[in-house]
Amino acid sequence: MTAYQRLTIADIAHLAGVSKTTASMVLNDRAEQYRIAPATVERVKQIAAEHHFQPSTSARSLRTRRSSTLGLVVPELGNFAHAMLAQALEALCRDAGFQLFVVCSNDQAEMEITAVEQLLARQVDGLMLVPCTTNAKLYAKWAKRLPLVLVDRRVIGSTLPFVVSNAQDKVQELIGSALAHGVREIAYFGGQIALSPSVDRLTGFQQAWQARHAEANPALIFHRDYQQHSGYAMMAECYQQLGRYPEAVFTASISLLEGVLAFINEKDRFRTSPQHLLSFDDHRLLDCMPRPINAVVQDSQQLAAQSLHHIIALLAGESIESVWIPAHINWRQSFA
């Protein structure tokens, strides 16, 4: 037993003094098709509005074979970049007539599988996924069941469509600018080495050195994962290794930057720190930091818009191509 009362089409029909079929046609926007009188349409809609009634999406799904829902799987919503992606996608999906379900994988393969299976069980019409593994066969299997687009990360060697920022070019530009102005020691803190963001961002980092006919110190290249505590741990390890801060630090995500800043703050509240802090991903709070931080800025709105566009195209049976979304750099510090 429950104290809640659940209104049905039959209840609205009774209150409006019409048949259940008539009420259903009106509330499912088929009144004109069946030539229902405007006065009847108005009466049914007024009764439904007064009782805050919405037609059953389950019933509509049975009729249309569409759920009008989409799924988004992200590693964690605590990651600012993924939170911005989810926020942008939710609004765009709502405007397009879809409800967005957001679930987290915690960057763990087993949890990612569970998350996707839950969305499949809900009969989502399409899936947008920030992959946490390099298992191309697994993602290809899901892509056979429903439209699937990889977002923010791609699976290297896979033909699955993706929407990803042009990380490599912008990281190369950011690091290259530092090197061009005389910076000679840059520590690199990255996430899981096999994931595409790590590959792309590290490639951009190394290409910047190569363009200057130099080579990054391999002892100052660290990899763990993209969690905040890993940024803290890599900064601590680097500091212990050198006996001081490196001249500059580049973090491959803002979550890693958070860990680096936590270490610096804990050590001496920024009385000392690397001379230059560089990061992939940005946040307005970085404007308030005691040390200026130059950061690559991803276009979350375009990542979201292109991802949804690709899903809708796949639902329509259209072919799509992967997209690289331009990023830009927020210059807060001049190297001159």
CSV table of C-alpha atoms in Angstrom, one decimal:
chain,number,residue,atom,x,y,z
A,1,MET,CA,0.0,0.0,0.0
A,2,THR,CA,1.2,3.5,-0.7
A,3,ALA,CA,-0.2,6.9,0.3
A,4,TYR,CA,0.7,8.3,-3.2
A,5,GLN,CA,-2.0,8.6,-5.8
A,6,ARG,CA,-0.9,8.0,-9.4
A,7,LEU,CA,-3.1,9.6,-12.0
A,8,THR,CA,-3.8,7.7,-15.2
A,9,ILE,CA,-5.1,8.7,-18.7
A,10,ALA,CA,-8.4,7.1,-17.5
A,11,ASP,CA,-8.6,9.5,-14.6
A,12,ILE,CA,-8.1,12.5,-16.8
A,13,ALA,CA,-10.7,11.2,-19.3
A,14,HIS,CA,-13.2,10.8,-16.5
A,15,LEU,CA,-12.6,14.3,-15.1
A,16,ALA,CA,-12.8,15.8,-18.6
A,17,GLY,CA,-15.9,13.8,-19.5
A,18,VAL,CA,-14.4,12.1,-22.6
A,19,SER,CA,-13.3,8.6,-23.5
A,20,LYS,CA,-9.9,7.2,-22.5
A,21,THR,CA,-9.0,7.0,-26.2
A,22,THR,CA,-9.9,10.7,-26.8
A,23,ALA,CA,-7.9,11.8,-23.8
A,24,SER,CA,-4.9,9.7,-25.0
A,25,MET,CA,-5.1,11.2,-28.5
A,26,VAL,CA,-5.1,14.7,-27.1
A,27,LEU,CA,-2.3,14.3,-24.6
A,28,ASN,CA,-0.1,12.5,-27.1
A,29,ASP,CA,-0.5,15.3,-29.6
A,30,ARG,CA,-2.6,13.3,-32.1
A,31,ALA,CA,-5.8,15.3,-31.7
A,32,GLU,CA,-5.6,16.9,-35.2
A,33,GLN,CA,-4.9,13.6,-36.8
A,34,TYR,CA,-8.1,12.2,-35.4
A,35,ARG,CA,-10.1,15.4,-35.9
A,36,ILE,CA,-11.0,15.9,-32.2
A,37,ALA,CA,-12.9,19.2,-31.6
A,38,PRO,CA,-10.8,22.1,-30.4
A,39,ALA,CA,-13.1,22.6,-27.4
A,40,THR,CA,-12.5,19.0,-26.3
A,41,VAL,CA,-8.8,19.4,-26.8
A,42,GLU,CA,-8.8,22.5,-24.7
A,43,ARG,CA,-10.8,20.8,-21.9
A,44,VAL,CA,-8.6,17.8,-21.7
A,45,LYS,CA,-5.4,19.8,-21.7
A,46,GLN,CA,-6.8,22.1,-19.0
A,47,ILE,CA,-7.7,19.2,-16.7
A,48,ALA,CA,-4.3,17.6,-17.3
A,49,ALA,CA,-2.5,20.9,-16.5
A,50,GLU,CA,-4.6,21.4,-13.3
A,51,HIS,CA,-3.5,18.0,-12.1
A,52,HIS,CA,0.1,18.3,-13.3
A,53,PHE,CA,-0.4,15.2,-15.4
A,54,GLN,CA,2.1,13.9,-18.0
A,55,PRO,CA,1.4,10.9,-20.3
A,56,SER,CA,3.3,7.7,-19.4
A,57,THR,CA,6.7,7.6,-21.1
A,58,SER,CA,6.6,3.8,-20.8
A,59,ALA,CA,3.4,3.7,-22.9
A,60,ARG,CA,4.8,6.1,-25.4
A,61,SER,CA,8.0,4.0,-25.7
A,62,LEU,CA,5.9,0.9,-26.5
A,63,ARG,CA,4.2,2.7,-29.3
A,64,THR,CA,7.2,4.5,-30.8
A,65,ARG,CA,9.9,2.0,-29.9
A,66,ARG,CA,11.9,4.9,-28.5
A,67,SER,CA,12.4,5.9,-24.9
A,68,SER,CA,13.4,9.6,-25.6
A,69,THR,CA,16.3,9.0,-23.2
A,70,LEU,CA,20.0,9.1,-23.7
A,71,GLY,CA,22.9,7.9,-21.5
A,72,LEU,CA,26.1,9.6,-20.5
A,73,VAL,CA,28.9,7.7,-18.7
A,74,VAL,CA,31.7,9.8,-17.2
A,75,PRO,CA,34.6,8.7,-14.9
A,76,GLU,CA,33.5,11.1,-12.1
A,77,LEU,CA,31.4,14.2,-11.7
A,78,GLY,CA,34.0,15.6,-9.3
A,79,ASN,CA,36.1,16.2,-12.4
A,80,PHE,CA,35.3,19.7,-13.4
A,81,ALA,CA,35.7,19.0,-17.2
A,82,HIS,CA,33.3,16.1,-17.0
A,83,ALA,CA,30.8,18.0,-14.8
A,84,MET,CA,30.8,20.8,-17.4
A,85,LEU,CA,30.2,18.3,-20.2
A,86,ALA,CA,27.3,16.7,-18.3
A,87,GLN,CA,25.7,20.1,-17.5
A,88,ALA,CA,26.0,21.2,-21.1
A,89,LEU,CA,24.6,17.9,-22.5
A,90,GLU,CA,21.7,17.9,-20.1
A,91,ALA,CA,20.4,21.2,-21.3
A,92,LEU,CA,20.9,20.3,-25.0
A,93,CYS,CA,19.2,17.0,-24.6
A,94,ARG,CA,16.2,18.6,-22.8
A,95,ASP,CA,15.8,21.1,-25.6
A,96,ALA,CA,16.0,18.2,-28.2
A,97,GLY,CA,13.3,16.3,-26.4
A,98,PHE,CA,15.5,13.8,-24.6
A,99,GLN,CA,16.0,13.0,-20.9
A,100,LEU,CA,19.7,12.4,-20.1
A,101,PHE,CA,20.8,9.8,-17.6
A,102,VAL,CA,24.3,10.4,-16.1
A,103,VAL,CA,26.2,7.6,-14.4
A,104,CYS,CA,29.8,7.4,-13.3
A,105,SER,CA,32.4,4.7,-13.9
A,106,ASN,CA,34.9,6.0,-11.3
A,107,ASP,CA,37.5,5.3,-14.1
A,108,GLN,CA,37.1,1.5,-13.3
A,109,ALA,CA,36.4,-1.0,-16.0
A,110,GLU,CA,34.0,-3.1,-14.0
A,111,MET,CA,32.0,-0.1,-12.9
A,112,GLU,CA,31.9,1.1,-16.5
A,113,ILE,CA,30.4,-2.2,-17.6
A,114,THR,CA,27.8,-2.0,-14.8
A,115,ALA,CA,26.9,1.6,-15.7
A,116,VAL,CA,26.4,0.8,-19.3
A,117,GLU,CA,24.4,-2.3,-18.6
A,118,GLN,CA,22.1,-0.2,-16.3
A,119,LEU,CA,21.5,2.2,-19.1
A,120,LEU,CA,20.9,-0.6,-21.6
A,121,ALA,CA,18.3,-2.0,-19.2
A,122,ARG,CA,16.6,1.4,-19.2
A,123,GLN,CA,16.4,1.1,-23.0
A,124,VAL,CA,18.2,4.4,-23.7
A,125,ASP,CA,18.1,5.4,-27.3
A,126,GLY,CA,21.8,6.3,-27.5
A,127,LEU,CA,24.9,6.3,-25.4
A,128,MET,CA,27.7,8.9,-25.0
A,129,LEU,CA,30.7,7.5,-23.2
A,130,VAL,CA,34.0,8.8,-21.8
A,131,PRO,CA,35.9,5.5,-21.9
A,132,CYS,CA,38.1,4.4,-19.1
A,133,THR,CA,39.8,1.5,-20.9
A,134,THR,CA,41.4,0.7,-24.2
A,135,ASN,CA,39.1,-2.3,-24.8
A,136,ALA,CA,38.0,-1.6,-28.3
A,137,LYS,CA,36.1,-4.9,-28.7
A,138,LEU,CA,33.9,-4.1,-25.7
A,139,TYR,CA,32.9,-0.7,-27.0
A,140,ALA,CA,32.3,-2.1,-30.5
A,141,LYS,CA,29.9,-4.7,-28.9
A,142,TRP,CA,27.9,-2.0,-27.3
A,143,ALA,CA,27.9,0.0,-30.6
A,144,LYS,CA,26.1,-2.9,-32.2
A,145,ARG,CA,23.2,-2.6,-29.8
A,146,LEU,CA,22.6,1.2,-29.9
A,147,PRO,CA,24.1,4.4,-31.2
A,148,LEU,CA,27.4,5.1,-29.3
A,149,VAL,CA,29.7,8.0,-29.5
A,150,LEU,CA,32.9,8.3,-27.5
A,151,VAL,CA,33.3,11.8,-25.8
A,152,ASP,CA,36.4,13.5,-24.5
A,153,ARG,CA,38.5,10.3,-24.9
A,154,ARG,CA,38.9,8.1,-27.9
A,155,VAL,CA,40.0,4.5,-28.1
A,156,ILE,CA,43.2,4.3,-30.1
A,157,GLY,CA,43.0,1.8,-33.0
A,158,SER,CA,39.2,1.8,-32.9
A,159,THR,CA,36.9,3.0,-35.7
A,160,LEU,CA,34.2,4.1,-33.2
A,161,PRO,CA,33.2,7.7,-33.7
A,162,PHE,CA,34.5,10.2,-31.1
A,163,VAL,CA,34.2,13.9,-30.2
A,164,VAL,CA,37.5,15.0,-28.6
A,165,SER,CA,39.4,18.2,-28.0
A,166,ASN,CA,42.5,18.9,-30.0
A,167,ALA,CA,44.7,18.4,-26.9
A,168,GLN,CA,48.0,17.6,-28.7
A,169,ASP,CA,48.2,20.9,-30.6
A,170,LYS,CA,47.3,23.1,-27.7
A,171,VAL,CA,49.6,21.4,-25.2
A,172,GLN,CA,52.5,21.7,-27.7
A,173,GLU,CA,51.7,25.5,-28.0
A,174,LEU,CA,51.5,25.9,-24.2
A,175,ILE,CA,54.8,24.1,-23.5
A,176,GLY,CA,56.4,25.6,-26.6
A,177,SER,CA,55.8,29.1,-25.3
A,178,ALA,CA,57.4,28.3,-22.0
A,179,LEU,CA,60.5,26.8,-23.7
A,180,ALA,CA,60.7,29.8,-26.1
A,181,HIS,CA,61.0,32.1,-23.2
A,182,GLY,CA,63.8,30.2,-21.5
A,183,VAL,CA,62.1,27.7,-19.2
A,184,ARG,CA,64.3,24.6,-19.2
A,185,GLU,CA,62.8,22.3,-16.5
A,186,ILE,CA,59.2,21.2,-16.8
A,187,ALA,CA,57.7,18.4,-14.8
A,188,TYR,CA,54.9,16.5,-16.5
A,189,PHE,CA,52.1,15.0,-14.3
A,190,GLY,CA,49.7,12.7,-16.3
A,191,GLY,CA,47.0,10.1,-15.8
A,192,GLN,CA,46.8,6.5,-17.0
A,193,ILE,CA,49.4,6.2,-19.7
A,194,ALA,CA,47.4,4.0,-22.1
A,195,LEU,CA,44.3,6.3,-22.3
A,196,SER,CA,44.1,8.7,-25.2
A,197,PRO,CA,44.2,11.9,-23.2
A,198,SER,CA,47.5,10.8,-21.7
A,199,VAL,CA,48.8,9.8,-25.2
A,200,ASP,CA,47.7,13.0,-26.8
A,201,ARG,CA,48.8,15.4,-24.1
A,202,LEU,CA,52.2,13.7,-23.6
A,203,THR,CA,52.8,13.7,-27.3
A,204,GLY,CA,52.1,17.5,-27.4
A,205,PHE,CA,54.4,18.0,-24.5
A,206,GLN,CA,57.3,16.0,-26.1
A,207,GLN,CA,56.7,17.6,-29.5
A,208,ALA,CA,57.2,21.1,-28.0
A,209,TRP,CA,60.7,20.0,-26.8
A,210,GLN,CA,61.5,18.4,-30.1
A,211,ALA,CA,60.6,21.6,-31.9
A,212,ARG,CA,63.3,23.3,-29.8
A,213,HIS,CA,65.7,20.6,-30.7
A,214,ALA,CA,65.7,19.5,-27.0
A,215,GLU,CA,64.4,16.6,-25.0
A,216,ALA,CA,62.3,16.6,-21.8
A,217,ASN,CA,63.9,15.0,-18.8
A,218,PRO,CA,62.3,11.5,-18.6
A,219,ALA,CA,62.9,11.5,-14.8
A,220,LEU,CA,60.4,14.4,-14.6
A,221,ILE,CA,57.6,12.7,-16.4
A,222,PHE,CA,55.1,11.1,-14.0
A,223,HIS,CA,52.0,9.1,-14.6
A,224,ARG,CA,49.3,7.7,-12.2
A,225,ASP,CA,45.6,8.4,-12.8
A,226,TYR,CA,43.5,11.6,-13.1
A,227,GLN,CA,42.5,11.7,-9.4
A,228,GLN,CA,43.3,14.7,-7.3
A,229,HIS,CA,45.3,12.6,-4.8
A,230,SER,CA,47.5,11.4,-7.6
A,231,GLY,CA,48.4,15.0,-8.5
A,232,TYR,CA,49.4,15.5,-4.8
A,233,ALA,CA,51.5,12.3,-4.8
A,234,MET,CA,53.3,13.2,-8.0
A,235,MET,CA,54.2,16.6,-6.7
A,236,ALA,CA,55.4,15.1,-3.5
A,237,GLU,CA,57.5,12.6,-5.4
A,238,CYS,CA,59.0,15.2,-7.7
A,239,TYR,CA,59.8,17.5,-4.8
A,240,GLN,CA,61.5,14.7,-2.9
A,241,GLN,CA,63.5,13.7,-6.0
A,242,LEU,CA,64.8,17.2,-6.7
A,243,GLY,CA,65.0,18.4,-3.2
A,244,ARG,CA,63.0,21.5,-4.4
A,245,TYR,CA,60.2,22.5,-6.8
A,246,PRO,CA,60.9,22.1,-10.5
A,247,GLU,CA,61.1,25.3,-12.5
A,248,ALA,CA,57.7,24.6,-14.0
A,249,VAL,CA,54.9,22.0,-13.7
A,250,PHE,CA,52.4,20.9,-16.3
A,251,THR,CA,49.4,18.9,-15.2
A,252,ALA,CA,47.4,16.9,-17.7
A,253,SER,CA,44.0,17.7,-16.0
A,254,ILE,CA,42.6,20.2,-13.6
A,255,SER,CA,42.0,17.4,-11.0
A,256,LEU,CA,45.8,16.7,-11.0
A,257,LEU,CA,46.4,20.5,-10.7
A,258,GLU,CA,44.1,20.5,-7.6
A,259,GLY,CA,46.4,17.9,-6.0
A,260,VAL,CA,49.5,19.9,-6.9
A,261,LEU,CA,48.0,23.1,-5.4
A,262,ALA,CA,47.1,21.2,-2.3
A,263,PHE,CA,50.7,20.1,-1.8
A,264,ILE,CA,52.0,23.6,-2.3
A,265,ASN,CA,49.5,25.1,0.1
A,266,GLU,CA,50.1,22.4,2.7
A,267,LYS,CA,53.9,22.8,2.5
A,268,ASP,CA,54.2,26.5,3.1
A,269,ARG,CA,51.1,28.3,1.8
A,270,PHE,CA,52.7,29.3,-1.5
A,271,ARG,CA,55.6,31.1,0.0
A,272,THR,CA,57.6,28.9,-2.4
A,273,SER,CA,56.3,27.2,-5.5
A,274,PRO,CA,57.3,26.3,-9.1
A,275,GLN,CA,57.9,29.5,-11.1
A,276,HIS,CA,55.4,28.5,-13.7
A,277,LEU,CA,52.2,26.4,-13.4
A,278,LEU,CA,50.6,25.1,-16.6
A,279,SER,CA,47.5,22.9,-16.9
A,280,PHE,CA,45.1,21.2,-19.2
A,281,ASP,CA,41.6,22.3,-18.3
A,282,ASP,CA,40.7,25.6,-16.7
A,283,HIS,CA,38.4,27.0,-14.0
A,284,ARG,CA,37.5,30.6,-13.1
A,285,LEU,CA,38.9,30.1,-9.6
A,286,LEU,CA,42.3,29.9,-11.1
A,287,ASP,CA,42.0,33.6,-11.6
A,288,CYS,CA,42.2,34.0,-7.8
A,289,MET,CA,45.3,31.9,-7.2
A,290,PRO,CA,48.5,33.6,-5.8
A,291,ARG,CA,50.5,32.1,-8.7
A,292,PRO,CA,49.2,32.7,-12.2
A,293,ILE,CA,48.3,29.5,-14.1
A,294,ASN,CA,48.2,29.2,-17.9
A,295,ALA,CA,45.7,26.6,-18.9
A,296,VAL,CA,44.3,24.9,-22.0
A,297,VAL,CA,40.5,25.5,-22.1
A,298,GLN,CA,38.2,22.9,-23.6
A,299,ASP,CA,35.0,23.9,-25.3
A,300,SER,CA,32.5,21.9,-23.2
A,301,GLN,CA,29.5,23.4,-25.1
A,302,GLN,CA,30.9,22.2,-28.4
A,303,LEU,CA,31.9,18.8,-27.1
A,304,ALA,CA,28.3,18.4,-25.9
A,305,ALA,CA,26.7,19.8,-29.0
A,306,GLN,CA,28.7,17.7,-31.4
A,307,SER,CA,28.2,14.5,-29.3
A,308,LEU,CA,24.4,15.0,-29.3
A,309,HIS,CA,24.4,15.9,-33.0
A,310,HIS,CA,26.2,12.6,-33.7
A,311,ILE,CA,23.8,10.6,-31.6
A,312,ILE,CA,20.8,12.1,-33.4
A,313,ALA,CA,22.4,11.4,-36.8
A,314,LEU,CA,23.0,7.8,-35.8
A,315,LEU,CA,19.4,7.4,-34.7
A,316,ALA,CA,18.4,8.7,-38.1
A,317,GLY,CA,20.5,6.1,-39.8
A,318,GLU,CA,23.1,8.6,-41.1
A,319,SER,CA,26.8,8.1,-41.2
A,320,ILE,CA,29.1,10.3,-39.1
A,321,GLU,CA,32.7,11.1,-38.8
A,322,SER,CA,34.8,11.7,-35.7
A,323,VAL,CA,35.4,15.4,-34.7
A,324,TRP,CA,38.3,17.2,-33.1
A,325,ILE,CA,37.0,20.2,-31.1
A,326,PRO,CA,39.3,23.3,-31.1
A,327,ALA,CA,40.5,24.4,-27.7
A,328,HIS,CA,42.3,27.6,-26.7
A,329,ILE,CA,44.7,28.8,-24.0
A,330,ASN,CA,43.9,31.1,-21.2
A,331,TRP,CA,47.2,33.1,-20.8
A,332,ARG,CA,47.4,34.4,-17.2
A,333,GLN,CA,51.2,34.8,-17.1
A,334,SER,CA,53.7,36.1,-19.6
A,335,PHE,CA,56.9,34.2,-19.8
A,336,ALA,CA,58.8,37.3,-20.8
